[in-house]
PDB file of C-alpha atoms in Angstrom:
ATOM      1  CA  UNK A  29      -8.971  34.188  -9.772  1.00 84.00           C
ATOM      2  CA  UNK A  30      -6.733  32.484  -7.913  1.00 82.00           C
ATOM      3  CA  UNK A  31      -4.915  30.366  -9.138  1.00 94.00           C
ATOM      4  CA  UNK A  32      -2.011  27.816 -10.007  1.00 97.00           C
ATOM      5  CA  UNK A  33      -0.958  28.164 -14.526  1.00 97.00           C
ATOM      6  CA  UNK A  34       1.535  25.918 -15.403  1.00 97.00           C
ATOM      7  CA  UNK A  35       2.622  25.968 -19.307  1.00 97.00           C
ATOM      8  CA  UNK A  36       2.401  23.949 -22.083  1.00 98.00           C
ATOM      9  CA  UNK A  37      -0.235  21.966 -20.676  1.00 97.00           C
ATOM     10  CA  UNK A  38       1.293  19.096 -23.776  1.00 97.00           C
ATOM     11  CA  UNK A  39       5.521  18.797 -24.701  1.00 97.00           C
ATOM     12  CA  UNK A  40       6.782  15.994 -26.310  1.00 97.00           C
ATOM     13  CA  UNK A  41      11.076  15.875 -26.980  1.00 96.00           C
ATOM     14  CA  UNK A  42      13.828  14.506 -27.893  1.00 97.00           C
ATOM     15  CA  UNK A  43      16.795  12.747 -25.359  1.00 97.00           C
ATOM     16  CA  UNK A  44      19.182  15.182 -23.861  1.00 97.00           C
ATOM     17  CA  UNK A  45      17.289  18.618 -24.911  1.00 97.00           C
ATOM     18  CA  UNK A  46      17.065  21.018 -22.196  1.00 97.00           C
ATOM     19  CA  UNK A  47      13.363  21.898 -21.235  1.00 97.00           C
ATOM     20  CA  UNK A  48      12.190  24.178 -18.378  1.00 98.00           C
ATOM     21  CA  UNK A  49       7.936  24.001 -16.774  1.00 98.00           C
ATOM     22  CA  UNK A  50       6.657  27.407 -15.290  1.00 98.00           C
ATOM     23  CA  UNK A  51       5.155  27.009 -12.781  1.00 98.00           C
ATOM     24  CA  UNK A  52       2.800  30.749 -11.401  1.00 98.00           C
ATOM     25  CA  UNK A  53       0.395  31.212  -8.807  1.00 98.00           C
ATOM     26  CA  UNK A  54      -0.730  34.295  -8.502  1.00 96.00           C
ATOM     27  CA  UNK A  55      -2.285  33.728  -4.307  1.00 95.00           C
ATOM     28  CA  UNK A  56       1.371  35.292  -2.412  1.00 94.00           C
ATOM     29  CA  UNK A  57       2.021  31.425  -1.425  1.00 94.00           C
ATOM     30  CA  UNK A  58       5.097  30.671   0.421  1.00 93.00           C
ATOM     31  CA  UNK A  59       4.907  26.869  -0.468  1.00 94.00           C
ATOM     32  CA  UNK A  60       5.923  25.454  -4.091  1.00 96.00           C
ATOM     33  CA  UNK A  61       6.078  21.712  -5.132  1.00 96.00           C
ATOM     34  CA  UNK A  62       5.985  19.526  -8.611  1.00 98.00           C
ATOM     35  CA  UNK A  63       4.900  16.469  -8.851  1.00 97.00           C
ATOM     36  CA  UNK A  64       4.859  13.941 -11.503  1.00 97.00           C
ATOM     37  CA  UNK A  65       1.397  11.447 -11.557  1.00 95.00           C
ATOM     38  CA  UNK A  66       1.779   7.772 -13.670  1.00 93.00           C
ATOM     39  CA  UNK A  67      -0.103   5.226 -13.940  1.00 88.00           C
ATOM     40  CA  UNK A  68      -0.900   3.311 -10.661  1.00 85.00           C
ATOM     41  CA  UNK A  69       1.348   5.143  -8.255  1.00 88.00           C
ATOM     42  CA  UNK A  70      -0.058   8.645  -6.128  1.00 85.00           C
ATOM     43  CA  UNK A  71       1.271  11.301  -6.954  1.00 93.00           C
ATOM     44  CA  UNK A  72       5.039  11.697  -6.626  1.00 96.00           C
ATOM     45  CA  UNK A  73       6.675  14.828  -4.873  1.00 95.00           C
ATOM     46  CA  UNK A  74       9.611  16.060  -6.746  1.00 97.00           C
ATOM     47  CA  UNK A  75      11.329  19.391  -5.348  1.00 96.00           C
ATOM     48  CA  UNK A  76       9.666  21.824  -3.192  1.00 95.00           C
ATOM     49  CA  UNK A  77      10.804  25.155  -1.816  1.00 95.00           C
ATOM     50  CA  UNK A  78       9.125  26.965   1.442  1.00 92.00           C
ATOM     51  CA  UNK A  79       9.863  30.334   0.422  1.00 92.00           C
ATOM     52  CA  UNK A  80      12.557  32.615  -2.063  1.00 94.00           C
ATOM     53  CA  UNK A  81      15.929  30.825  -3.194  1.00 93.00           C
ATOM     54  CA  UNK A  82      14.873  27.806  -0.270  1.00 93.00           C
ATOM     55  CA  UNK A  83      14.467  25.085  -2.953  1.00 95.00           C
ATOM     56  CA  UNK A  84      14.870  21.261  -1.006  1.00 94.00           C
ATOM     57  CA  UNK A  85      14.404  17.562  -2.963  1.00 94.00           C
ATOM     58  CA  UNK A  86      11.459  15.930  -2.933  1.00 93.00           C
ATOM     59  CA  UNK A  87      10.685  11.805  -3.295  1.00 92.00           C
ATOM     60  CA  UNK A  88      11.772  11.827  -6.821  1.00 96.00           C
ATOM     61  CA  UNK A  89      14.725  14.345  -7.811  1.00 97.00           C
ATOM     62  CA  UNK A  90      16.813  12.640 -10.144  1.00 97.00           C
ATOM     63  CA  UNK A  91      16.943  14.014 -13.900  1.00 97.00           C
ATOM     64  CA  UNK A  92      15.392  18.115 -12.795  1.00 98.00           C
ATOM     65  CA  UNK A  93      16.066  21.188 -11.493  1.00 98.00           C
ATOM     66  CA  UNK A  94      14.071  23.997  -9.650  1.00 98.00           C
ATOM     67  CA  UNK A  95      14.812  27.280  -9.302  1.00 97.00           C
ATOM     68  CA  UNK A  96      12.315  30.165  -6.745  1.00 97.00           C
ATOM     69  CA  UNK A  97      13.830  33.964  -7.415  1.00 97.00           C
ATOM     70  CA  UNK A  98      10.780  34.900  -7.025  1.00 97.00           C
ATOM     71  CA  UNK A  99       7.524  34.010  -4.313  1.00 96.00           C
ATOM     72  CA  UNK A 100       5.196  33.322  -7.166  1.00 97.00           C
ATOM     73  CA  UNK A 101       7.289  31.950 -10.204  1.00 98.00           C
ATOM     74  CA  UNK A 102       9.206  28.184  -9.486  1.00 98.00           C
ATOM     75  CA  UNK A 103       9.993  26.275 -12.605  1.00 98.00           C
ATOM     76  CA  UNK A 104      11.262  22.833 -13.159  1.00 98.00           C
ATOM     77  CA  UNK A 105      13.772  22.166 -15.195  1.00 98.00           C
ATOM     78  CA  UNK A 106      14.627  19.027 -16.869  1.00 98.00           C
ATOM     79  CA  UNK A 107      18.663  19.403 -18.342  1.00 96.00           C
ATOM     80  CA  UNK A 108      18.500  16.615 -20.395  1.00 97.00           C
ATOM     81  CA  UNK A 109      15.540  14.416 -20.522  1.00 98.00           C
ATOM     82  CA  UNK A 110      14.938  10.839 -20.404  1.00 98.00           C
ATOM     83  CA  UNK A 111      12.450   8.785 -22.406  1.00 97.00           C
ATOM     84  CA  UNK A 112      11.466   7.569 -18.545  1.00 97.00           C
ATOM     85  CA  UNK A 113      10.260  11.195 -17.749  1.00 98.00           C
ATOM     86  CA  UNK A 114       7.537  10.650 -19.760  1.00 97.00           C
ATOM     87  CA  UNK A 115       4.711  11.513 -17.284  1.00 97.00           C
ATOM     88  CA  UNK A 116       1.933  14.423 -16.036  1.00 97.00           C
ATOM     89  CA  UNK A 117       3.696  16.876 -13.765  1.00 98.00           C
ATOM     90  CA  UNK A 118       1.672  19.239 -11.375  1.00 98.00           C
ATOM     91  CA  UNK A 119       2.859  22.619 -10.238  1.00 98.00           C
ATOM     92  CA  UNK A 120       0.791  23.081  -6.575  1.00 97.00           C
ATOM     93  CA  UNK A 121       1.089  25.883  -3.472  1.00 96.00           C
ATOM     94  CA  UNK A 122       0.543  26.764  -0.367  1.00 93.00           C
ATOM     95  CA  UNK A 123       0.087  28.644   2.709  1.00 90.00           C
ATOM     96  CA  UNK A 124       2.500  28.603   5.334  1.00 81.00           C
ATOM     97  CA  UNK A 125       1.232  29.608   8.208  1.00 72.00           C
ATOM     98  CA  UNK A 126       2.833  29.070  11.331  1.00 66.00           C
ATOM     99  CA  UNK A 127       1.577  25.397  12.271  1.00 65.00           C
ATOM    100  CA  UNK A 128      -1.624  25.672  10.963  1.00 72.00           C
ATOM    101  CA  UNK A 129      -1.797  23.186   7.475  1.00 77.00           C
ATOM    102  CA  UNK A 130      -3.750  24.594   3.935  1.00 85.00           C
ATOM    103  CA  UNK A 131      -4.517  22.612   1.734  1.00 91.00           C
ATOM    104  CA  UNK A 132      -1.843  22.308  -1.878  1.00 93.00           C
ATOM    105  CA  UNK A 133      -3.746  23.755  -4.702  1.00 95.00           C
ATOM    106  CA  UNK A 134      -2.872  22.362  -8.187  1.00 97.00           C
ATOM    107  CA  UNK A 135      -2.503  23.191 -11.698  1.00 97.00           C
ATOM    108  CA  UNK A 136      -3.849  21.615 -15.137  1.00 95.00           C
ATOM    109  CA  UNK A 137      -0.760  19.562 -15.613  1.00 97.00           C
ATOM    110  CA  UNK A 138       1.676  19.666 -18.661  1.00 98.00           C
ATOM    111  CA  UNK A 139       1.986  16.321 -19.880  1.00 97.00           C
ATOM    112  CA  UNK A 140       5.824  15.460 -21.463  1.00 98.00           C
ATOM    113  CA  UNK A 141       6.836  12.718 -23.755  1.00 98.00           C
ATOM    114  CA  UNK A 142      10.414  12.118 -23.974  1.00 98.00           C
ATOM    115  CA  UNK A 143      10.521   9.337 -26.957  1.00 97.00           C
TER     116      UNK A 143
ATOM    117  CA  UNK B  22      -7.111  12.449 -22.113  1.00 37.00           C
ATOM    118  CA  UNK B  23      -4.413  11.305 -19.605  1.00 40.00           C
ATOM    119  CA  UNK B  24      -4.273   8.113 -18.562  1.00 43.00           C
ATOM    120  CA  UNK B  25      -3.206   8.233 -15.357  1.00 45.00           C
ATOM    121  CA  UNK B  26      -6.436   6.357 -14.082  1.00 50.00           C
ATOM    122  CA  UNK B  27      -5.764   3.159 -16.154  1.00 55.00           C
ATOM    123  CA  UNK B  28      -5.209   0.915 -13.525  1.00 67.00           C
ATOM    124  CA  UNK B  29      -8.191   2.073 -10.122  1.00 84.00           C
ATOM    125  CA  UNK B  30      -9.982   1.036  -8.585  1.00 91.00           C
ATOM    126  CA  UNK B  31     -13.640   1.544 -10.134  1.00 94.00           C
ATOM    127  CA  UNK B  32     -16.706   2.479  -7.902  1.00 96.00           C
ATOM    128  CA  UNK B  33     -19.484   2.602  -9.905  1.00 96.00           C
ATOM    129  CA  UNK B  34     -22.649   3.956  -8.442  1.00 97.00           C
ATOM    130  CA  UNK B  35     -26.137   5.529  -9.517  1.00 97.00           C
ATOM    131  CA  UNK B  36     -27.344   8.408 -10.202  1.00 97.00           C
ATOM    132  CA  UNK B  37     -28.720  10.316  -7.016  1.00 97.00           C
ATOM    133  CA  UNK B  38     -27.376   7.797  -3.941  1.00 97.00           C
ATOM    134  CA  UNK B  39     -24.648   8.160  -1.601  1.00 97.00           C
ATOM    135  CA  UNK B  40     -21.287   7.124  -2.202  1.00 97.00           C
ATOM    136  CA  UNK B  41     -18.602   6.091   0.404  1.00 97.00           C
ATOM    137  CA  UNK B  42     -14.820   5.941  -1.098  1.00 97.00           C
ATOM    138  CA  UNK B  43     -11.909   5.148   1.176  1.00 96.00           C
ATOM    139  CA  UNK B  44      -8.624   5.451   1.681  1.00 95.00           C
ATOM    140  CA  UNK B  45      -6.003   3.427   4.171  1.00 94.00           C
ATOM    141  CA  UNK B  46      -3.423   5.944   5.461  1.00 92.00           C
ATOM    142  CA  UNK B  47       0.289   5.477   5.533  1.00 86.00           C
ATOM    143  CA  UNK B  48       1.738   7.570   8.618  1.00 91.00           C
ATOM    144  CA  UNK B  49       0.264   6.876  11.766  1.00 91.00           C
ATOM    145  CA  UNK B  50       2.393  10.834  11.918  1.00 90.00           C
ATOM    146  CA  UNK B  51       0.091  12.661   9.970  1.00 92.00           C
ATOM    147  CA  UNK B  52      -1.622  14.851  10.773  1.00 92.00           C
ATOM    148  CA  UNK B  53      -3.460  17.221   8.367  1.00 94.00           C
ATOM    149  CA  UNK B  54      -5.576  14.538   5.860  1.00 95.00           C
ATOM    150  CA  UNK B  55      -7.187  16.247   2.262  1.00 96.00           C
ATOM    151  CA  UNK B  56      -9.256  14.711  -0.905  1.00 97.00           C
ATOM    152  CA  UNK B  57      -8.886  15.503  -4.458  1.00 97.00           C
ATOM    153  CA  UNK B  58     -11.071  14.758  -7.096  1.00 97.00           C
ATOM    154  CA  UNK B  59      -9.376  14.845 -10.631  1.00 96.00           C
ATOM    155  CA  UNK B  60     -11.433  14.883 -13.393  1.00 95.00           C
ATOM    156  CA  UNK B  61      -9.717  14.178 -16.812  1.00 91.00           C
ATOM    157  CA  UNK B  62      -7.230  16.532 -18.197  1.00 88.00           C
ATOM    158  CA  UNK B  63      -7.451  18.494 -15.327  1.00 92.00           C
ATOM    159  CA  UNK B  64      -5.716  18.427 -11.798  1.00 94.00           C
ATOM    160  CA  UNK B  65      -6.205  17.627  -8.090  1.00 96.00           C
ATOM    161  CA  UNK B  66      -9.472  19.694  -7.006  1.00 96.00           C
ATOM    162  CA  UNK B  67      -9.568  20.341  -3.494  1.00 95.00           C
ATOM    163  CA  UNK B  68     -12.296  18.839  -1.885  1.00 96.00           C
ATOM    164  CA  UNK B  69     -11.683  19.384   1.272  1.00 96.00           C
ATOM    165  CA  UNK B  70     -10.113  18.906   4.341  1.00 95.00           C
ATOM    166  CA  UNK B  71     -10.196  17.621   8.394  1.00 96.00           C
ATOM    167  CA  UNK B  72      -7.046  17.932  10.931  1.00 94.00           C
ATOM    168  CA  UNK B  73      -6.287  14.963  13.224  1.00 93.00           C
ATOM    169  CA  UNK B  74      -7.842  16.421  16.246  1.00 93.00           C
ATOM    170  CA  UNK B  75     -11.526  15.779  14.022  1.00 95.00           C
ATOM    171  CA  UNK B  76     -12.804  12.903  13.108  1.00 96.00           C
ATOM    172  CA  UNK B  77     -15.687  14.407  11.416  1.00 97.00           C
ATOM    173  CA  UNK B  78     -16.404  17.587   8.427  1.00 97.00           C
ATOM    174  CA  UNK B  79     -19.241  18.358   6.925  1.00 97.00           C
ATOM    175  CA  UNK B  80     -19.391  20.821   3.827  1.00 94.00           C
ATOM    176  CA  UNK B  81     -21.378  20.128   1.014  1.00 93.00           C
ATOM    177  CA  UNK B  82     -22.805  17.141  -0.208  1.00 96.00           C
ATOM    178  CA  UNK B  83     -19.549  15.664   0.766  1.00 98.00           C
ATOM    179  CA  UNK B  84     -18.613  14.803   4.603  1.00 98.00           C
ATOM    180  CA  UNK B  85     -15.571  13.429   5.312  1.00 98.00           C
ATOM    181  CA  UNK B  86     -14.188  10.053   8.383  1.00 98.00           C
ATOM    182  CA  UNK B  87     -11.252   9.884   9.692  1.00 97.00           C
ATOM    183  CA  UNK B  88     -10.616   7.011  12.400  1.00 96.00           C
ATOM    184  CA  UNK B  89      -7.344   7.285  13.498  1.00 94.00           C
ATOM    185  CA  UNK B  90      -7.847   3.923  15.107  1.00 93.00           C
ATOM    186  CA  UNK B  91      -7.158   2.301  12.782  1.00 94.00           C
ATOM    187  CA  UNK B  92      -6.214   4.398  10.162  1.00 94.00           C
ATOM    188  CA  UNK B  93      -8.575   4.883   6.987  1.00 95.00           C
ATOM    189  CA  UNK B  94     -10.176   8.223   5.605  1.00 96.00           C
ATOM    190  CA  UNK B  95     -13.432   8.091   4.449  1.00 97.00           C
ATOM    191  CA  UNK B  96     -15.282  10.420   1.920  1.00 98.00           C
ATOM    192  CA  UNK B  97     -19.565  10.383   1.731  1.00 98.00           C
ATOM    193  CA  UNK B  98     -20.303  11.634  -1.114  1.00 98.00           C
ATOM    194  CA  UNK B  99     -24.585  12.806  -1.386  1.00 97.00           C
ATOM    195  CA  UNK B 100     -26.688  12.738  -3.922  1.00 97.00           C
ATOM    196  CA  UNK B 101     -24.187  11.516  -6.170  1.00 97.00           C
ATOM    197  CA  UNK B 102     -24.604  12.863  -9.711  1.00 97.00           C
ATOM    198  CA  UNK B 103     -23.087  13.045 -13.123  1.00 96.00           C
ATOM    199  CA  UNK B 104     -20.692  15.475 -12.623  1.00 96.00           C
ATOM    200  CA  UNK B 105     -19.219  13.909  -9.285  1.00 97.00           C
ATOM    201  CA  UNK B 106     -17.486  11.248 -11.792  1.00 97.00           C
ATOM    202  CA  UNK B 107     -13.868  11.215 -11.815  1.00 97.00           C
ATOM    203  CA  UNK B 108     -11.442  10.035 -10.577  1.00 96.00           C
ATOM    204  CA  UNK B 109     -10.888  11.477  -6.086  1.00 97.00           C
ATOM    205  CA  UNK B 110      -7.405  10.172  -4.101  1.00 95.00           C
ATOM    206  CA  UNK B 111      -6.920  11.194   0.083  1.00 96.00           C
ATOM    207  CA  UNK B 112      -4.497  12.743   0.946  1.00 94.00           C
ATOM    208  CA  UNK B 113      -1.612  13.312   3.980  1.00 93.00           C
ATOM    209  CA  UNK B 114       1.012  15.734   5.273  1.00 91.00           C
ATOM    210  CA  UNK B 115       2.938  14.243   8.044  1.00 88.00           C
ATOM    211  CA  UNK B 116       3.072  16.255  11.280  1.00 88.00           C
ATOM    212  CA  UNK B 117       5.826  19.262  11.717  1.00 84.00           C
ATOM    213  CA  UNK B 118       7.239  18.849   7.688  1.00 84.00           C
ATOM    214  CA  UNK B 119       5.264  19.828   4.077  1.00 81.00           C
ATOM    215  CA  UNK B 120       5.506  16.246   3.051  1.00 84.00           C
ATOM    216  CA  UNK B 121       2.110  14.686   1.591  1.00 89.00           C
ATOM    217  CA  UNK B 122       1.866  11.460   0.969  1.00 91.00           C
ATOM    218  CA  UNK B 123      -0.842  10.676  -2.083  1.00 93.00           C
ATOM    219  CA  UNK B 124      -3.414   7.288  -2.277  1.00 92.00           C
ATOM    220  CA  UNK B 125      -3.877   6.556  -5.767  1.00 90.00           C
ATOM    221  CA  UNK B 126      -7.004   6.535  -5.839  1.00 93.00           C
ATOM    222  CA  UNK B 127     -10.275   5.482  -6.774  1.00 95.00           C
ATOM    223  CA  UNK B 128     -12.570   6.151 -10.286  1.00 95.00           C
ATOM    224  CA  UNK B 129     -16.004   7.252 -10.031  1.00 97.00           C
ATOM    225  CA  UNK B 130     -18.564   6.083 -12.407  1.00 96.00           C
ATOM    226  CA  UNK B 131     -21.934   7.930 -12.302  1.00 96.00           C
ATOM    227  CA  UNK B 132     -24.912   5.421 -13.449  1.00 94.00           C
ATOM    228  CA  UNK B 133     -27.286   7.677 -14.814  1.00 87.00           C
TER     229      UNK B 133
END
């Protein structure tokens, strides 16, 4: 089954304790991206990647890191989490096919609470 | 479930009626638009998309209308069913980029 898989689904941590949220897709998509979703706001992009070893900042990158060493994986790293990073996080992927746009496929989310 | 829908506008429709959900998009340079459905505890699920060279596209029970003049997008759901209850939001992609701008969403409640 074609899917984007995030782990863990729920995570509670304390301020300053480094954490990684994993994301993997099995659709051979070039494009991958991380978003956060907060009440009253639309999804906001954190980082994105157009292909292996190519990453760039989205709209809200502060406090986050990413890496793209393999095409299928795009982990989100919080080196020193803070309470304002408490949110629902989604990973997404899509094809990059010249100028033809394709829809984003989303994972089921990771609910992060930082105390 | 997740609390992302706390402050959303709500559309309540009777089962079997048609639903129309609207979205005003922000960027006149956007060339690709998507509607997503998000159920509690799940990630956004693709429903239907439309490119800027079209003004209407139909799927199974769903139709998307695009009015570029007023930057308006709508999703029509025919014969709404209880399983359609969810949050619906639109997304626009800015031409020449892979930047997506997402709407905040509308909660659809289907009344039995």
